[in-house]
XYZ file of N, CA and C in Angstrom:
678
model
N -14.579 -78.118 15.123
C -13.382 -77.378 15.579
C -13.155 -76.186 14.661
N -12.774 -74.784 15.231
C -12.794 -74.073 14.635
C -11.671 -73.027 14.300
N -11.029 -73.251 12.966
C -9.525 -72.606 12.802
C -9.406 -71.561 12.963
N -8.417 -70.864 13.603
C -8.654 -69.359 13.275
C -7.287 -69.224 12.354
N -7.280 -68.223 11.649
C -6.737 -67.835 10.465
C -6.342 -66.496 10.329
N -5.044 -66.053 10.629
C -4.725 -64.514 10.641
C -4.369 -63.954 9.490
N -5.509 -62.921 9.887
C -5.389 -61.957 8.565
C -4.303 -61.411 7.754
N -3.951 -60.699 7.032
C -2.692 -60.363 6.155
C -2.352 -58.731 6.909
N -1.203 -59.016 6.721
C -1.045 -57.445 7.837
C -0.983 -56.002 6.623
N -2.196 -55.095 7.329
C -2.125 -54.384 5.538
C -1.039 -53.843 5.452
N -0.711 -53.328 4.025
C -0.009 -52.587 3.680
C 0.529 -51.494 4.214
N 1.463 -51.020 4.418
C 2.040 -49.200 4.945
C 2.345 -48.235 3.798
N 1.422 -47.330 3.610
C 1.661 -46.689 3.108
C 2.635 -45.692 3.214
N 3.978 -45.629 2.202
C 5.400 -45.080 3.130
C 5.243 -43.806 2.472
N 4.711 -43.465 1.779
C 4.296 -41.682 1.358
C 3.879 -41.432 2.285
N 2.425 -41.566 2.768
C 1.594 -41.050 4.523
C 2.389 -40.987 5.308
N 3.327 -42.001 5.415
C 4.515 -42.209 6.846
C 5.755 -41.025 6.841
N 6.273 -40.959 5.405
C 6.923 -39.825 5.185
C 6.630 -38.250 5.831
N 5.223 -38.203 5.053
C 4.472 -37.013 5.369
C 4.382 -36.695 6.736
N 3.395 -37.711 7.397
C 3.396 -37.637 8.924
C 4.913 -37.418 9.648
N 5.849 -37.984 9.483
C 7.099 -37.703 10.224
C 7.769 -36.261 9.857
N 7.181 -35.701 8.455
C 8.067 -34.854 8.377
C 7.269 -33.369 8.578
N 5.744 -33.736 8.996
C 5.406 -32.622 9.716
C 5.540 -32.542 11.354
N 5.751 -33.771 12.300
C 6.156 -33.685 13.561
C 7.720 -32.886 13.513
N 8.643 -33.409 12.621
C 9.602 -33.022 12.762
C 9.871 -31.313 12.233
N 9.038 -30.753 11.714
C 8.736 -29.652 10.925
C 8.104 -28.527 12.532
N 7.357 -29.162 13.140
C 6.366 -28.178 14.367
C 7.386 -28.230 15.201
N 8.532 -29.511 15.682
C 9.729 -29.238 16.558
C 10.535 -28.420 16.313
N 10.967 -28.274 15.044
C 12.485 -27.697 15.046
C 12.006 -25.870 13.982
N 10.858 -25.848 13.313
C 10.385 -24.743 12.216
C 10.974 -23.458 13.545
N 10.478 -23.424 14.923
C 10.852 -22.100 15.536
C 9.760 -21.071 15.530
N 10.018 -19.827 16.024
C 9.081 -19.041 15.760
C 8.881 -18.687 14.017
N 7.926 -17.751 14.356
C 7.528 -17.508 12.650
C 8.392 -16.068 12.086
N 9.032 -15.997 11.113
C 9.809 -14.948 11.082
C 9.830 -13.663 11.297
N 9.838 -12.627 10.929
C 9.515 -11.157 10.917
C 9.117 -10.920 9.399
N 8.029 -10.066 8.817
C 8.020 -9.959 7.599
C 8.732 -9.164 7.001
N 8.827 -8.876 5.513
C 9.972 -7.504 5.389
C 9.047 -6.498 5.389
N 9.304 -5.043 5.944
C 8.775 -3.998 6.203
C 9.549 -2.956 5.023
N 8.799 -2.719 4.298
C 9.288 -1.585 3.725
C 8.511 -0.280 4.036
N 8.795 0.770 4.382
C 8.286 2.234 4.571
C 8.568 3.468 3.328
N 7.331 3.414 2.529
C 7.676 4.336 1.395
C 6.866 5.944 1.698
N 7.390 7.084 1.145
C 6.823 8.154 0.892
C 6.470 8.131 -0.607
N 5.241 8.578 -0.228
C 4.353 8.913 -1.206
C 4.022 10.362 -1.811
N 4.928 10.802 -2.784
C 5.188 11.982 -2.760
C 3.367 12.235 -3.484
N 2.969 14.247 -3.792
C 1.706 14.349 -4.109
C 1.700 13.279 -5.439
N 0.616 12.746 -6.057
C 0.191 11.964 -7.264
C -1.415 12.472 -7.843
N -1.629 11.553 -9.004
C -2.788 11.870 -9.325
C -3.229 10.591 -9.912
N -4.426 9.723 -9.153
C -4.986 8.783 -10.199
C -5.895 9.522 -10.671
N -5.930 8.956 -12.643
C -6.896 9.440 -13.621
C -7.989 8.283 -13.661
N -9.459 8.810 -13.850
C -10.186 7.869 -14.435
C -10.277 7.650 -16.253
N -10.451 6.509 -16.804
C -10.170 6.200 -18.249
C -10.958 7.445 -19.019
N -12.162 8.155 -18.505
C -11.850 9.337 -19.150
C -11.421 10.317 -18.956
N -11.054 10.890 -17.617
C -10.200 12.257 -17.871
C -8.355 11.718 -18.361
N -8.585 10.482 -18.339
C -7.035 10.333 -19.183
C -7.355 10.566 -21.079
N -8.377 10.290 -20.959
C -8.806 10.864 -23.048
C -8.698 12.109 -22.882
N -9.250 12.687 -22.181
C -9.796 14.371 -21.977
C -8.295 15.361 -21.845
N -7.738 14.727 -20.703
C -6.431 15.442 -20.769
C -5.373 14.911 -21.325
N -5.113 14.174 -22.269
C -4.028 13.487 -22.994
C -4.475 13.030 -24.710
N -6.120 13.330 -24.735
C -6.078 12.929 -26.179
C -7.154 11.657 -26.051
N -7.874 11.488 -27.237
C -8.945 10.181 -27.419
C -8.122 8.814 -27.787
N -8.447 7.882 -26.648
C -7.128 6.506 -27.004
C -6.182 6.747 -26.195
N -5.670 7.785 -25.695
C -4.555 7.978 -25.293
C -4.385 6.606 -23.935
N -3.308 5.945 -24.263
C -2.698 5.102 -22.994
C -1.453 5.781 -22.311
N -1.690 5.382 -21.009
C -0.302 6.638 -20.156
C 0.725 5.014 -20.097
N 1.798 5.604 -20.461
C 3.127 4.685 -20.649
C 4.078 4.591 -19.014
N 4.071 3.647 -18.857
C 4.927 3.141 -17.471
C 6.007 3.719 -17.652
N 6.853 4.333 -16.625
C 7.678 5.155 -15.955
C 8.531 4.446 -15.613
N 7.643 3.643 -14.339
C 8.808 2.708 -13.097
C 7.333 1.976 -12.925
N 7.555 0.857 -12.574
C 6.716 -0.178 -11.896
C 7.113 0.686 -10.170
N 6.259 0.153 -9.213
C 5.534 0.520 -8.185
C 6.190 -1.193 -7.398
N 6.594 -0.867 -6.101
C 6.496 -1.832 -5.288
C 5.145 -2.926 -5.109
N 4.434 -2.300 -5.073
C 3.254 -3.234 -5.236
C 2.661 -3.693 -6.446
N 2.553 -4.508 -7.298
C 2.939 -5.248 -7.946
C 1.643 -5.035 -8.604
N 1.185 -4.552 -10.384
C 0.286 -4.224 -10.993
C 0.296 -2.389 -10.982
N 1.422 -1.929 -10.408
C 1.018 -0.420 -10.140
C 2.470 0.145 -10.425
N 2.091 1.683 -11.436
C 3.339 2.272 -11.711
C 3.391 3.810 -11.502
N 4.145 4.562 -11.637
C 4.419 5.350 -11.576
C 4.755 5.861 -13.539
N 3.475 7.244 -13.841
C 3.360 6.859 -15.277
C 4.507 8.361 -16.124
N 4.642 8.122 -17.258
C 5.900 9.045 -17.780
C 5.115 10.438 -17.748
N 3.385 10.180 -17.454
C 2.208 11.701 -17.905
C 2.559 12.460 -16.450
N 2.444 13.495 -16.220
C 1.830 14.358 -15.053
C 1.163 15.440 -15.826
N 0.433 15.914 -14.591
C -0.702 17.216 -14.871
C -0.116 18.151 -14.044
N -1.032 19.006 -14.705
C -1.128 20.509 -13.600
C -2.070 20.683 -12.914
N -2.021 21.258 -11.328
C -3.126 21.153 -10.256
C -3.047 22.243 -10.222
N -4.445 23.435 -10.340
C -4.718 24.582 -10.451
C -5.506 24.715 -8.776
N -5.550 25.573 -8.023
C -6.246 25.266 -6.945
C -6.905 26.639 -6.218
N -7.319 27.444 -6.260
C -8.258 28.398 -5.879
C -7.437 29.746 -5.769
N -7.976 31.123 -6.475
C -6.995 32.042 -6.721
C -5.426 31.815 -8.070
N -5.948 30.892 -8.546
C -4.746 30.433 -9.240
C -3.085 29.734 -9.104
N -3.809 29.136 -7.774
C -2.014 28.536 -7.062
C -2.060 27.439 -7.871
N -1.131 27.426 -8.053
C -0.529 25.555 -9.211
C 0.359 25.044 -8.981
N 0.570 24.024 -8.677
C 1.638 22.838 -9.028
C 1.624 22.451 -10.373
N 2.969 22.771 -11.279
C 2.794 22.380 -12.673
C 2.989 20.921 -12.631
N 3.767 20.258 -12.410
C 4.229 18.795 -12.700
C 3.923 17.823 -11.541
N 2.618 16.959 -11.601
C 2.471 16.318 -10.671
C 1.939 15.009 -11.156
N 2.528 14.199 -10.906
C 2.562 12.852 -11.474
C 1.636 11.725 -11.215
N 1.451 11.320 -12.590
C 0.062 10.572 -12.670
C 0.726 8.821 -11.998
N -0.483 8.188 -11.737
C -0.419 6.904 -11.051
C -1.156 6.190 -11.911
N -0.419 5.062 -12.337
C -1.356 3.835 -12.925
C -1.907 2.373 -11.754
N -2.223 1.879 -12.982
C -3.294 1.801 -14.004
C -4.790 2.579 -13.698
N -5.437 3.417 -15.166
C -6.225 4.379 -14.027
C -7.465 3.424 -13.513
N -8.062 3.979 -12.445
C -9.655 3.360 -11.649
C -10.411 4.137 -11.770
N -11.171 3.728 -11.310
C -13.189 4.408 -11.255
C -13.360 5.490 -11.506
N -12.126 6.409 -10.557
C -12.531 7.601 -10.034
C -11.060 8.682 -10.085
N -11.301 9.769 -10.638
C -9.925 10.611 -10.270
C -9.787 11.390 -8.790
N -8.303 10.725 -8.498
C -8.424 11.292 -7.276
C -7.430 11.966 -7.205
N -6.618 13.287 -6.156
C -5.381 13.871 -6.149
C -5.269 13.396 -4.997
N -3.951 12.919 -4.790
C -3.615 13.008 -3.247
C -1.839 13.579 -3.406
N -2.592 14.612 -1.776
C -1.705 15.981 -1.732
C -1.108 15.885 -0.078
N -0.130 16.519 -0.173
C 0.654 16.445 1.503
C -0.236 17.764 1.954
N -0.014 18.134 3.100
C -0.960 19.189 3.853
C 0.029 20.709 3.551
N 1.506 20.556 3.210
C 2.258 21.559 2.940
C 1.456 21.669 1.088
N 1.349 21.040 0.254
C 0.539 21.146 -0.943
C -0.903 21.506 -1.016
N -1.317 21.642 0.405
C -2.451 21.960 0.242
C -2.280 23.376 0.181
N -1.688 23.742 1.627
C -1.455 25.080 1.835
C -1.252 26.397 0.592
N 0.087 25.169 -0.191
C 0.431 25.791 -1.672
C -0.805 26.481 -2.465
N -1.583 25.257 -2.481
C -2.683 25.773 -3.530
C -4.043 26.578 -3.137
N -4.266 26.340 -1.415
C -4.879 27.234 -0.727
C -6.272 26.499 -0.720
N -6.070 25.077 -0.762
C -7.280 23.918 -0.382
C -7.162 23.140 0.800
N -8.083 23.365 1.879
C -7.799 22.621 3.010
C -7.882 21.373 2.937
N -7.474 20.761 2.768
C -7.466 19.028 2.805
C -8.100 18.031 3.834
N -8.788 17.684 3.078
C -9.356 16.156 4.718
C -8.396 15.222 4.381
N -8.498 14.126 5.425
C -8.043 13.214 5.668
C -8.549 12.179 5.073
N -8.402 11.681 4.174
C -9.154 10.193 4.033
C -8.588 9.216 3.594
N -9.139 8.269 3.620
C -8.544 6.497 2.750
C -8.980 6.943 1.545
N -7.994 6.183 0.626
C -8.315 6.148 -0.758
C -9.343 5.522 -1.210
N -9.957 6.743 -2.367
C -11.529 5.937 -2.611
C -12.514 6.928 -1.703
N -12.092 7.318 -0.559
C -13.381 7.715 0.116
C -13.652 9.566 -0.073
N -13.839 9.455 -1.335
C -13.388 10.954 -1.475
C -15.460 12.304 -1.785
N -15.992 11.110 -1.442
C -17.639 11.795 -1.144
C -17.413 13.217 -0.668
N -17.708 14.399 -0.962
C -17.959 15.586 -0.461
C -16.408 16.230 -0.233
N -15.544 15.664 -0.547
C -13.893 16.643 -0.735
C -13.661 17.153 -1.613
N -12.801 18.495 -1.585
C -12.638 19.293 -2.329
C -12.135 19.070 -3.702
N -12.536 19.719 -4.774
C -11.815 19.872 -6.394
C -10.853 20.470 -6.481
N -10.336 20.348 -7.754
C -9.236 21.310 -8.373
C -9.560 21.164 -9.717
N -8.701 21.907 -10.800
C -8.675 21.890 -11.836
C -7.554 21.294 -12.473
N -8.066 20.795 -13.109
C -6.861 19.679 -13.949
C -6.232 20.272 -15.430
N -5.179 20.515 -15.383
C -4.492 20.700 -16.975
C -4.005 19.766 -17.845
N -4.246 19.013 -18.660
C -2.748 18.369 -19.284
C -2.294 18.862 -20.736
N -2.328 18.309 -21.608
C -1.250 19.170 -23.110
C -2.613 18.837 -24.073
N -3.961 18.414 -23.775
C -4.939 18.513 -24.563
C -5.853 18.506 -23.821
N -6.274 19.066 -22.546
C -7.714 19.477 -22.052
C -7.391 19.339 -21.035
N -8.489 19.939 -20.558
C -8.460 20.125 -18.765
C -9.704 19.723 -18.148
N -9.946 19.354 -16.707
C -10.636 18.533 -16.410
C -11.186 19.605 -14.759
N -12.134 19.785 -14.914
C -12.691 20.394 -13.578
C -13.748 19.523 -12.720
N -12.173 19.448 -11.723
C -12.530 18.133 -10.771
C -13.504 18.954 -9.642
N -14.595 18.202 -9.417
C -15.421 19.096 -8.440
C -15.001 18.593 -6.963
N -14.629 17.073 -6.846
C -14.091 16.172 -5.542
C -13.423 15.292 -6.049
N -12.552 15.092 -4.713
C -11.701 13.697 -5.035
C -9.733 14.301 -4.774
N -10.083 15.891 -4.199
C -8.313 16.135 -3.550
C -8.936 15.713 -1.673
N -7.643 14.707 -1.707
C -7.200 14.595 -0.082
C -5.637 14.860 0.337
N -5.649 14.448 1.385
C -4.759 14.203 2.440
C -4.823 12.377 2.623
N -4.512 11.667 1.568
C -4.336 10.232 2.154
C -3.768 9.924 3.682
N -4.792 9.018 4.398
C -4.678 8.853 6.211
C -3.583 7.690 5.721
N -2.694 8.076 6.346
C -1.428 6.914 6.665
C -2.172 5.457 6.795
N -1.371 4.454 6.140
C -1.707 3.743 6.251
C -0.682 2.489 6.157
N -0.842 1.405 6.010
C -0.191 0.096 5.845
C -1.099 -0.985 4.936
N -0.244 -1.287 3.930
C -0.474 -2.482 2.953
C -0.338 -3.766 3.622
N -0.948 -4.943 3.773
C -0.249 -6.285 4.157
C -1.271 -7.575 3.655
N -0.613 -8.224 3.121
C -1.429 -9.687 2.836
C -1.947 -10.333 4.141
N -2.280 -11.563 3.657
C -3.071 -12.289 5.003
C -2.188 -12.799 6.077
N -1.060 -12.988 5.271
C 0.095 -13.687 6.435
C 0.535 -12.845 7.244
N 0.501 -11.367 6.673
C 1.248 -10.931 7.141
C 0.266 -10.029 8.962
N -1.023 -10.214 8.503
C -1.753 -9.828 8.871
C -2.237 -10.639 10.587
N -2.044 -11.891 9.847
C -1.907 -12.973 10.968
C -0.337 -13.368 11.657
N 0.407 -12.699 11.296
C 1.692 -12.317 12.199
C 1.766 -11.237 13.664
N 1.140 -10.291 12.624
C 1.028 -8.991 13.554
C -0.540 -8.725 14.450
N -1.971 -10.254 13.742
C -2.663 -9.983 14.442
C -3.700 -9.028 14.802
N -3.633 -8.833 13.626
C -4.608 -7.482 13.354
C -5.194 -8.202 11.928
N -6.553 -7.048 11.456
C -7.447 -7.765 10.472
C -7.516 -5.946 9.777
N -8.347 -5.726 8.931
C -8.453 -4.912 7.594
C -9.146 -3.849 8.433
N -9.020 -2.612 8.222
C -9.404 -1.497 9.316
C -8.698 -1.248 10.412
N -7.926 -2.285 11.059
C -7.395 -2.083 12.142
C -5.969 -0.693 11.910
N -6.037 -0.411 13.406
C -4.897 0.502 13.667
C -3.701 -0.164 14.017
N -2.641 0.653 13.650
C -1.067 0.150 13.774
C -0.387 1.179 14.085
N 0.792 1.420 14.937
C 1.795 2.612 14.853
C 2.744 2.079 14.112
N 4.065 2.847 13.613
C 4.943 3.066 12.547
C 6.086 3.950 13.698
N 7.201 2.838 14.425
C 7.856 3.714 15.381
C 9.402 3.837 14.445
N 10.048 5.234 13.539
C 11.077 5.090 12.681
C 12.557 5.662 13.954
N 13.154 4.857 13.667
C 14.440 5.005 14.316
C 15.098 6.014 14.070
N 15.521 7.692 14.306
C 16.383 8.132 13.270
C 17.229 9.164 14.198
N 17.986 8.549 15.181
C 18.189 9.766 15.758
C 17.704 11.162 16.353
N 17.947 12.006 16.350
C 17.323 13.093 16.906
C 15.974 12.931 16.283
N 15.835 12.636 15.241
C 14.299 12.759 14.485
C 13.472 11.482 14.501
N 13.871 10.375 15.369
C 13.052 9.528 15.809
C 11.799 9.579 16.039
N 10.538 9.371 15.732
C 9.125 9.569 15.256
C 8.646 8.461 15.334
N 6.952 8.472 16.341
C 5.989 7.219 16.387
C 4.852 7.704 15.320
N 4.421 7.105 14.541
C 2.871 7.474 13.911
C 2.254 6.778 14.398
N 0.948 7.226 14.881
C 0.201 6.121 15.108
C -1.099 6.229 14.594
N -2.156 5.662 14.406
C -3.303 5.427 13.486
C -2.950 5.033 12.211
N -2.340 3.984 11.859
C -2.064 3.858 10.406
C -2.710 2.370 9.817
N -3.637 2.670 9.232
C -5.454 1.981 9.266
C -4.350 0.913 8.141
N -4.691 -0.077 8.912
C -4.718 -1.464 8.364
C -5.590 -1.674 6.877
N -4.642 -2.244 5.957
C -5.732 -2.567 4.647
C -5.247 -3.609 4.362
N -5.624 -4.262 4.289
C -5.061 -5.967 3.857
C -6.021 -6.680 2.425
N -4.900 -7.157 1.439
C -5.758 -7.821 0.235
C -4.634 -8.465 0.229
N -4.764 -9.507 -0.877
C -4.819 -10.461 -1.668
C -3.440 -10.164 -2.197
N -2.075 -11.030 -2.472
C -0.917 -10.493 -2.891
C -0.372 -9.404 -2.909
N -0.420 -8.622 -1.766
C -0.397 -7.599 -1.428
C 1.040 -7.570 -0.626
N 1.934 -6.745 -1.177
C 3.472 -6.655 -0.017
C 3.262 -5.467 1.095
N 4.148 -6.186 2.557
C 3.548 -5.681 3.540
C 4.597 -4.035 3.527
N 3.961 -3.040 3.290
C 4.348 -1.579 2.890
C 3.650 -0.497 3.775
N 4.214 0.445 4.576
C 3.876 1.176 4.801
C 3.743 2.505 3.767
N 2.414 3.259 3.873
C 3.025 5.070 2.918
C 3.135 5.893 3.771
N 3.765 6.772 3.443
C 3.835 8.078 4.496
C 3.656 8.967 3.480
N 3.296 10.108 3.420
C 3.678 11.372 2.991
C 4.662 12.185 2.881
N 5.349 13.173 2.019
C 6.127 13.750 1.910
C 6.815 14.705 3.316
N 5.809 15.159 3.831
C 5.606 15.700 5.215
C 6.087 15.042 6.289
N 5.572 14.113 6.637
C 5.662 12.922 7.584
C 7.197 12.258 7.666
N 7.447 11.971 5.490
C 8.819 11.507 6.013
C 9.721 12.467 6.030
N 9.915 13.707 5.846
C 10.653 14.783 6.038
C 10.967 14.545 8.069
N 9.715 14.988 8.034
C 9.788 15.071 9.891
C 10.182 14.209 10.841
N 10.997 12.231 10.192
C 11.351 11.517 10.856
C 12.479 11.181 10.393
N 12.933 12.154 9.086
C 14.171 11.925 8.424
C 14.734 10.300 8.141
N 13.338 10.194 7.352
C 13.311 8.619 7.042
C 14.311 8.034 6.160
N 14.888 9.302 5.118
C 16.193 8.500 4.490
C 17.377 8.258 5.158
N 17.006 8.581 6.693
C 18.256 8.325 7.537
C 18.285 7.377 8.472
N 17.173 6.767 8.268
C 16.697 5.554 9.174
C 16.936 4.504 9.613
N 17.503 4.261 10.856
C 18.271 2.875 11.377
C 17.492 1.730 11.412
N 16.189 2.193 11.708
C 15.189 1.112 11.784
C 13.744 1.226 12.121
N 13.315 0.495 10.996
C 11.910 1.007 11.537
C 10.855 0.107 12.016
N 10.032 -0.308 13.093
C 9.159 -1.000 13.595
C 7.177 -0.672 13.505
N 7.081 -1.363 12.799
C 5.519 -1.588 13.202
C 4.918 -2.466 14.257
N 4.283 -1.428 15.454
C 3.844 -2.070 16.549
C 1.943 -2.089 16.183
N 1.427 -3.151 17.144
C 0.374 -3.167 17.396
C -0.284 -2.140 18.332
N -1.444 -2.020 17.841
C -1.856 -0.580 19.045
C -2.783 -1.388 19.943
């Protein structure tokens, strides 16, 4: 004859049980996913230095001293500016350097600053400055004769991954920038997606650009998908 014998009823693990209930209850009631914060900055003209034309025009050793920290987080706005000399002798005396410096010196200029100095400006992303025009660089101990590397920075938008997977778009992609402002209400559109790593979701505009949508008067501003 043969007993049968019931097993022991296992254990419940009430952490797992927790967890599990409080992500069903989390996918019911969480809602849609929020809106991110949009900030829209102008980017007045600047200048990143590379670590040597910051010796060259400021001195051997020389470190450029923070100003203001920068919305985006590792980046400032520095107490140095230079002088941009630009063909026939047009200049901008005071034009302000950007930290921390990188690879490469670059100017980036509004298209009314180009005009100033009498350099036609391309368009490009930062960094992509192959075959664009020079200027000459001044500062209070040497000067630097930049052969390339002045643009016209292409509008663009900053955004991390979340923010990226909100709006659905990936790194390269295009976006418009529609600013609310009354009579001066303004769509941009082509404004090339760049997405990294702790990155706050920021639009730049140019000095130009935000003049023409009278962005310090702005009720509201929307980034649409194109």
């Amino acid at each position: 004859m043969t007993v049968a014998t019931a097993l022991p009823p296992k254990r419940i693990d009430r952490k797992l049980v927790e967890e599990i209930v409080r992500e069903i209850v989390l996918r019911q009631w969480k809602g849609p996913p929020q809106r991110p914060h949009l900030v829209v900055s102008i980017s007045a003209r600047h200048v990143h230095l590379s670590p040597e034309h910051v010796e060259v025009l400021f001195g051997p050793g020389y470190q450029l001293t923070v100003m203001k920290e920068l919305y985006q987080e590792g980046f400032y706005a520095a107490e140095e500016t230079v002088m941009i000399v630009g063909p026939k002798r047009r200049m901008l005396p005071t034009v302000r350097v950007l930290g921390p410096p990188r690879g490469a010196t670059q100017v980036e200029l509004a298209f009314t600053d180009g005009i100033s100095l009498g350099i036609d400006l391309p368009v490009r992303l930062s960094g992509q400055i192959e075959g664009t025009p020079g200027c000459v660089l001044v500062g209070p101990k040497g000067v630097v004769d930049l052969k390339q590397g002045v643009i016209r920075a292409a509008r663009h938008v900053h955004m991390g991954p979340m923010d990226a997977a909100y709006y659905g778009v990936k790194d390269g992609d295009r976006m418009a920038l529609r600013i609310h402002s009354g009579p001066c209400s303004t769509t941009f559109e082509n404004l090339v997606v760049r997405v990294g790593e702790k990155i706050k979701l920021e639009v730049h505009l140019d000095t130009d650009e935000g003049n023409a949508a009278d962005l310090d008067h702005a009720e509201a501003v929307e980034l649409l998908k194109m």
